[in-house]
Short mmCIF file of C-alpha atoms in Angstrom, two decimals:
data_model
loop_
_atom_site.label_atom_id
_atom_site.label_comp_id
_atom_site.label_asym_id
_atom_site.label_seq_id
_atom_site.Cartn_x
_atom_site.Cartn_y
_atom_site.Cartn_z
CA UNK A 14 -20.68 45.77 -83.62
CA UNK A 15 -21.34 44.72 -80.05
CA UNK A 16 -24.36 43.84 -77.99
CA UNK A 17 -27.45 45.94 -77.44
CA UNK A 18 -27.99 47.71 -74.14
CA UNK A 19 -29.51 45.67 -71.34
CA UNK A 20 -31.88 48.41 -70.05
CA UNK A 21 -35.44 48.42 -71.35
CA UNK A 22 -36.74 51.46 -69.45
CA UNK A 23 -35.63 54.62 -67.73
CA UNK A 24 -34.67 54.70 -64.05
CA UNK A 25 -37.92 55.81 -62.42
CA UNK A 26 -37.56 57.42 -58.98
CA UNK A 27 -40.10 58.78 -56.53
CA UNK A 28 -37.94 61.32 -54.76
CA UNK A 29 -37.39 65.02 -55.37
CA UNK A 30 -34.35 66.11 -57.33
CA UNK A 31 -31.36 66.43 -54.97
CA UNK A 32 -30.28 69.93 -55.95
CA UNK A 33 -32.84 71.89 -53.94
CA UNK A 34 -31.94 70.06 -50.72
CA UNK A 35 -28.20 70.45 -51.23
CA UNK A 36 -28.63 74.14 -52.09
CA UNK A 37 -30.36 74.74 -48.75
CA UNK A 38 -27.68 72.81 -46.88
CA UNK A 39 -24.82 74.68 -48.54
CA UNK A 40 -26.38 78.11 -48.06
CA UNK A 41 -27.07 77.34 -44.41
CA UNK A 42 -23.38 76.58 -43.86
CA UNK A 43 -21.87 79.02 -46.37
CA UNK A 44 -24.20 82.02 -46.83
CA UNK A 45 -21.35 83.89 -48.53
CA UNK A 46 -22.06 81.88 -51.67
CA UNK A 47 -24.91 84.29 -52.32
CA UNK A 48 -22.28 86.90 -53.18
CA UNK A 49 -21.39 84.84 -56.26
CA UNK A 50 -24.89 85.25 -57.68
CA UNK A 51 -25.62 87.98 -60.19
CA UNK A 52 -24.42 89.01 -63.60
CA UNK A 53 -20.96 88.47 -65.08
CA UNK A 54 -19.78 91.82 -66.50
CA UNK A 55 -17.15 90.13 -68.69
CA UNK A 56 -19.51 87.74 -70.45
CA UNK A 57 -20.87 90.23 -72.99
CA UNK A 58 -17.37 91.15 -74.11
CA UNK A 59 -16.19 87.55 -74.44
CA UNK A 60 -19.28 86.61 -76.44
CA UNK A 61 -18.99 89.68 -78.67
CA UNK A 62 -15.36 88.80 -79.44
CA UNK A 63 -16.39 85.24 -80.35
CA UNK A 64 -19.17 86.44 -82.66
CA UNK A 65 -16.82 88.88 -84.41
CA UNK A 66 -14.19 86.15 -84.76
CA UNK A 67 -16.68 83.98 -86.61
CA UNK A 68 -17.69 86.88 -88.86
CA UNK A 69 -14.00 87.35 -89.72
CA UNK A 70 -13.70 83.63 -90.42
CA UNK A 71 -16.66 83.89 -92.80
CA UNK A 72 -14.63 86.37 -94.83
CA UNK A 73 -11.53 84.17 -94.71
CA UNK A 74 -13.12 80.82 -95.70
CA UNK A 75 -14.86 82.02 -98.86
CA UNK A 76 -11.90 80.98 -101.03
CA UNK A 77 -11.26 77.61 -99.36
CA UNK A 78 -11.98 74.31 -101.06
CA UNK A 79 -14.92 72.37 -99.65
CA UNK A 80 -12.56 69.84 -98.07
CA UNK A 81 -10.63 72.44 -96.11
CA UNK A 82 -13.76 74.40 -95.30
CA UNK A 83 -15.29 71.37 -93.58
CA UNK A 84 -11.97 70.62 -91.86
CA UNK A 85 -11.79 74.09 -90.31
CA UNK A 86 -15.50 74.02 -89.52
CA UNK A 87 -14.92 70.91 -87.39
CA UNK A 88 -11.57 71.83 -85.90
CA UNK A 89 -12.08 75.53 -85.20
CA UNK A 90 -15.36 77.18 -86.16
CA UNK A 91 -17.53 74.47 -84.70
CA UNK A 92 -15.65 74.70 -81.40
CA UNK A 93 -16.43 78.43 -81.22
CA UNK A 94 -20.06 77.80 -82.14
CA UNK A 95 -20.43 75.06 -79.55
CA UNK A 96 -18.88 77.37 -77.01
CA UNK A 97 -21.38 80.05 -78.05
CA UNK A 98 -24.27 77.65 -77.42
CA UNK A 99 -22.95 77.27 -73.88
CA UNK A 100 -22.68 81.04 -73.59
CA UNK A 101 -26.35 81.13 -74.65
CA UNK A 102 -26.98 78.62 -71.86
CA UNK A 103 -25.42 81.07 -69.39
CA UNK A 104 -27.32 83.99 -70.92
CA UNK A 105 -30.59 82.06 -70.52
CA UNK A 106 -30.01 82.36 -66.75
CA UNK A 107 -29.82 86.16 -67.15
CA UNK A 108 -26.18 86.34 -66.10
CA UNK A 109 -25.10 88.62 -68.96
CA UNK A 110 -27.02 91.67 -67.70
CA UNK A 111 -28.78 90.48 -64.54
CA UNK A 112 -32.34 89.45 -63.72
CA UNK A 113 -33.60 93.04 -63.84
CA UNK A 114 -32.67 93.21 -67.54
CA UNK A 115 -34.33 90.00 -68.73
CA UNK A 116 -35.20 91.40 -72.17
CA UNK A 117 -31.65 92.62 -72.70
CA UNK A 118 -30.45 89.08 -71.94
CA UNK A 119 -32.91 87.66 -74.50
CA UNK A 120 -31.75 90.10 -77.18
CA UNK A 121 -28.10 89.42 -76.41
CA UNK A 122 -28.83 85.70 -76.68
CA UNK A 123 -30.17 86.34 -80.19
CA UNK A 124 -26.91 88.16 -80.99
CA UNK A 125 -24.82 85.27 -79.60
CA UNK A 126 -26.91 82.91 -81.73
CA UNK A 127 -25.83 84.51 -85.03
CA UNK A 128 -22.73 82.39 -85.84
CA UNK A 129 -24.58 79.17 -84.96
CA UNK A 130 -26.52 79.67 -88.18
CA UNK A 131 -29.83 78.26 -86.92
CA UNK A 132 -32.19 80.23 -84.63
CA UNK A 133 -32.67 78.60 -81.25
CA UNK A 134 -31.63 80.92 -78.42
CA UNK A 135 -35.11 82.06 -77.34
CA UNK A 136 -36.60 78.56 -77.64
CA UNK A 137 -33.75 77.15 -75.60
CA UNK A 138 -34.51 79.54 -72.77
CA UNK A 139 -38.19 78.55 -72.83
CA UNK A 140 -37.43 74.87 -72.34
CA UNK A 141 -34.31 75.16 -70.20
CA UNK A 142 -36.34 76.64 -67.37
CA UNK A 143 -38.27 73.35 -67.21
CA UNK A 144 -35.05 71.34 -67.23
CA UNK A 145 -34.02 73.00 -63.96
CA UNK A 146 -37.43 73.19 -62.34
CA UNK A 147 -38.53 69.68 -63.33
CA UNK A 148 -35.26 67.78 -63.68
CA UNK A 149 -36.10 64.34 -65.05
CA UNK A 150 -39.76 65.28 -65.27
CA UNK A 151 -41.84 63.03 -67.48
CA UNK A 152 -43.08 65.05 -70.49
CA UNK A 153 -41.53 68.18 -68.95
CA UNK A 154 -37.75 67.82 -69.20
CA UNK A 155 -37.04 67.65 -72.94
CA UNK A 156 -33.37 66.91 -72.28
CA UNK A 157 -34.41 63.27 -71.79
CA UNK A 158 -34.59 61.05 -74.90
CA UNK A 159 -37.92 59.67 -76.02
CA UNK A 160 -38.72 55.97 -75.67
CA UNK A 161 -38.45 55.67 -79.45
CA UNK A 162 -34.89 57.03 -79.37
CA UNK A 163 -33.98 54.65 -76.55
CA UNK A 164 -35.46 51.69 -78.43
CA UNK A 165 -33.88 52.45 -81.80
CA UNK A 166 -30.39 53.49 -80.73
CA UNK A 167 -29.36 50.60 -78.51
CA UNK A 168 -26.28 49.03 -80.16
CA UNK A 169 -22.79 50.57 -80.37
CA UNK A 170 -23.15 51.48 -84.05
CA UNK A 171 -26.60 52.97 -83.53
CA UNK A 172 -25.46 54.86 -80.42
CA UNK A 173 -22.70 56.46 -82.53
CA UNK A 174 -25.35 57.49 -85.05
CA UNK A 175 -27.50 58.88 -82.22
CA UNK A 176 -24.57 60.99 -80.97
CA UNK A 177 -23.95 62.31 -84.51
CA UNK A 178 -27.63 63.24 -84.78
CA UNK A 179 -27.79 64.97 -81.38
CA UNK A 180 -28.42 68.43 -82.87
CA UNK A 181 -31.45 67.06 -84.75
CA UNK A 182 -32.92 65.35 -81.69
CA UNK A 183 -32.40 68.41 -79.48
CA UNK A 184 -34.22 70.51 -82.08
CA UNK A 185 -37.17 68.15 -82.67
CA UNK A 186 -37.66 66.51 -79.26
CA UNK A 187 -39.36 69.51 -77.59
CA UNK A 188 -41.95 69.61 -80.39
CA UNK A 189 -42.86 65.99 -79.63
CA UNK A 190 -42.47 65.78 -75.85
CA UNK A 191 -43.69 69.17 -74.65
CA UNK A 192 -44.86 71.45 -77.48
CA UNK A 193 -45.39 75.10 -76.54
CA UNK A 194 -46.82 78.08 -78.43
CA UNK A 195 -44.38 80.08 -80.53
CA UNK A 196 -43.65 83.48 -78.96
CA UNK A 197 -42.97 86.82 -80.63
CA UNK A 198 -39.40 86.69 -79.38
CA UNK A 199 -38.92 83.36 -81.12
CA UNK A 200 -40.19 84.89 -84.37
CA UNK A 201 -37.75 87.77 -83.84
CA UNK A 202 -34.96 85.22 -83.29
CA UNK A 203 -35.86 83.56 -86.60
CA UNK A 204 -36.09 86.85 -88.49
CA UNK A 205 -32.76 88.17 -87.20
CA UNK A 206 -31.03 84.85 -87.88
CA UNK A 207 -32.36 84.59 -91.42
CA UNK A 208 -31.34 88.20 -92.04
CA UNK A 209 -27.81 87.50 -90.81
CA UNK A 210 -27.53 84.30 -92.84
CA UNK A 211 -28.79 86.10 -95.93
CA UNK A 212 -26.30 88.94 -95.40
CA UNK A 213 -23.41 86.48 -95.12
CA UNK A 214 -24.42 84.80 -98.40
CA UNK A 215 -24.90 88.17 -100.13
CA UNK A 216 -21.49 89.43 -99.01
CA UNK A 217 -19.32 86.35 -99.41
CA UNK A 218 -21.32 83.54 -101.01
CA UNK A 219 -22.60 80.19 -99.76
CA UNK A 220 -19.38 78.75 -98.35
CA UNK A 221 -19.22 80.94 -95.21
CA UNK A 222 -22.78 79.95 -94.28
CA UNK A 223 -21.93 76.29 -94.78
CA UNK A 224 -18.86 76.84 -92.59
CA UNK A 225 -21.07 78.18 -89.78
CA UNK A 226 -23.89 75.64 -89.96
CA UNK A 227 -21.64 72.65 -90.61
CA UNK A 228 -19.43 73.62 -87.69
CA UNK A 229 -22.44 73.80 -85.39
CA UNK A 230 -23.83 70.45 -86.52
CA UNK A 231 -20.50 68.62 -86.51
CA UNK A 232 -19.28 69.91 -83.15
CA UNK A 233 -22.57 69.23 -81.41
CA UNK A 234 -22.43 65.66 -82.69
CA UNK A 235 -19.43 63.33 -82.56
CA UNK A 236 -16.87 65.70 -81.07
CA UNK A 237 -14.94 65.76 -77.77
CA UNK A 238 -16.77 68.87 -76.58
CA UNK A 239 -20.15 67.24 -77.15
CA UNK A 240 -19.30 64.72 -74.46
CA UNK A 241 -20.82 67.18 -72.00
CA UNK A 242 -24.32 66.40 -73.36
CA UNK A 243 -24.02 62.86 -72.02
CA UNK A 244 -21.72 63.55 -69.06
CA UNK A 245 -24.15 65.95 -67.39
CA UNK A 246 -27.13 63.71 -66.64
CA UNK A 247 -26.74 60.20 -68.07
CA UNK A 248 -26.73 57.63 -65.30
CA UNK A 249 -23.25 56.11 -65.13
CA UNK A 250 -23.99 55.02 -61.56
CA UNK A 251 -27.43 53.84 -60.52
CA UNK A 252 -29.57 56.64 -59.14
CA UNK A 253 -27.01 59.42 -59.70
CA UNK A 254 -28.54 61.88 -62.16
CA UNK A 255 -26.07 64.78 -62.33
CA UNK A 256 -22.28 64.70 -62.70
CA UNK A 257 -19.54 67.29 -62.83
CA UNK A 258 -16.38 67.35 -64.93
CA UNK A 259 -13.43 69.47 -63.76
CA UNK A 260 -11.08 69.05 -66.72
CA UNK A 261 -9.46 71.58 -69.09
CA UNK A 262 -12.32 71.74 -71.60
CA UNK A 263 -14.14 73.91 -69.07
CA UNK A 264 -11.91 76.77 -70.19
CA UNK A 265 -13.63 76.88 -73.58
CA UNK A 266 -17.13 75.89 -72.46
CA UNK A 267 -17.96 78.50 -69.81
CA UNK A 268 -17.43 75.91 -67.05
CA UNK A 269 -20.44 73.85 -68.08
CA UNK A 270 -18.56 70.87 -66.66
CA UNK A 271 -19.32 72.19 -63.17
CA UNK A 272 -22.78 70.83 -63.69
CA UNK A 273 -23.58 69.66 -60.19
CA UNK A 274 -22.68 73.12 -58.95
CA UNK A 275 -24.70 74.73 -61.74
CA UNK A 276 -27.89 72.85 -60.87
CA UNK A 277 -27.38 73.65 -57.21
CA UNK A 278 -26.96 77.37 -58.03
CA UNK A 279 -28.28 78.19 -61.52
CA UNK A 280 -28.11 81.94 -60.88
CA UNK A 281 -24.31 81.85 -60.45
CA UNK A 282 -22.46 82.57 -63.72
CA UNK A 283 -20.31 79.80 -65.14
CA UNK A 284 -17.19 81.87 -64.54
CA UNK A 285 -17.78 81.68 -60.77
CA UNK A 286 -18.85 78.04 -60.43
CA UNK A 287 -15.33 76.88 -59.46
CA UNK A 288 -15.65 79.18 -56.43
CA UNK A 289 -18.69 77.22 -55.26
CA UNK A 290 -16.65 74.02 -55.14
CA UNK A 291 -13.77 75.86 -53.49
CA UNK A 292 -16.00 77.29 -50.74
CA UNK A 293 -17.95 74.08 -50.09
CA UNK A 294 -15.60 71.22 -51.08
CA UNK A 295 -17.11 68.68 -48.69
CA UNK A 296 -20.39 68.85 -50.62
CA UNK A 297 -18.74 68.00 -53.98
CA UNK A 298 -15.41 66.20 -53.62
CA UNK A 299 -16.97 62.86 -52.68
CA UNK A 300 -19.61 62.94 -55.43
CA UNK A 301 -19.14 60.86 -58.61
CA UNK A 302 -17.52 62.90 -61.36
CA UNK A 303 -16.17 62.49 -64.89
CA UNK A 304 -12.53 63.10 -65.73
CA UNK A 305 -12.80 62.99 -69.54
CA UNK A 306 -15.58 63.81 -71.99
CA UNK A 307 -13.90 61.59 -74.59
CA UNK A 308 -14.03 58.71 -72.11
CA UNK A 309 -17.69 59.53 -71.48
CA UNK A 310 -18.46 59.11 -75.18
CA UNK A 311 -16.40 55.92 -75.45
CA UNK A 312 -18.08 54.28 -72.45
CA UNK A 313 -21.52 55.37 -73.59
CA UNK A 314 -21.03 53.72 -76.98
CA UNK A 315 -19.38 50.48 -75.90
CA UNK A 316 -20.83 49.78 -72.45
CA UNK A 317 -23.93 47.55 -72.62
CA UNK A 318 -25.32 49.15 -69.46
CA UNK A 319 -25.39 52.63 -71.02
CA UNK A 320 -27.70 54.06 -73.63
CA UNK A 321 -30.51 56.59 -74.12
CA UNK A 322 -32.50 54.78 -71.41
CA UNK A 323 -29.78 55.67 -68.87
CA UNK A 324 -31.64 58.61 -67.42
CA UNK A 325 -33.44 59.20 -64.13
CA UNK A 326 -37.11 60.11 -64.60
CA UNK A 327 -39.82 61.17 -62.18
CA UNK A 328 -43.45 62.21 -62.29
CA UNK A 329 -44.47 65.68 -61.19
CA UNK A 330 -48.03 66.46 -60.03
CA UNK A 331 -48.98 68.12 -63.34
CA UNK A 332 -48.05 65.02 -65.38
CA UNK A 333 -50.25 61.97 -65.62
CA UNK A 334 -48.73 58.58 -64.96
CA UNK A 335 -48.96 56.20 -67.88
#
């Protein structure tokens, strides 16, 4: 099923990530962008409505056949759960209640995590900080595939399998690349999640829990929404390490497609990222961008120049060069 990718290593660079420089340039010209920073008062209500919707769905799917349960998990429930993971991404930047209420943000992230079925909100926050601070950092940015992944998943068929298994790799990769001690908040995240999962099974049986977990796994794998995983930082043009997408799927993904803008201003809530581009269009309009996450997935699978190696990497002073 096609040729293997032609790359045999990551794209190593010896420059700083571009976002800090562009942030300074934009703020120097448009200081009013600072007014966009801060918490989003609507986020907690949107997330709460999504969580309650999934709880209602758990009640409704208990009588479905397994075939239809998996169908609705992929077509509907998984879309909500994937959207909730992107809400958790926003919450990890403290935009639900503001920087002064960091603990409240962590606890709300645990609440938003409930329909996903698997505890991860607190751990995500712990590693996502490094993704912004050390973008592309060797042994620091766990968003980058391992060399083993890049070696094994290099043909079209194997790249499809790699996309399907994305949830597994995102869960296990931090433990291999940059293991960190387990915190008390992570243990709380696990305890609350297991309690919720157990309550769902006790109330309505096993099928609702399968609906939740299967939806999360399926929609974070081979699904149009999951195109954002690859669209954000995989190198479709040499040396370009971050890309934005301005299409309609942003409406159900908390504007995660505005990824260039997000890395320039991580403290701005997703709901206000379009305003950044509107205020400073000359900084973004000419940059490479994606127009379809489905096209992103298609090109990634069938283009010989693209694969898990298609990432920009750099060394930071605290990492040793190999």
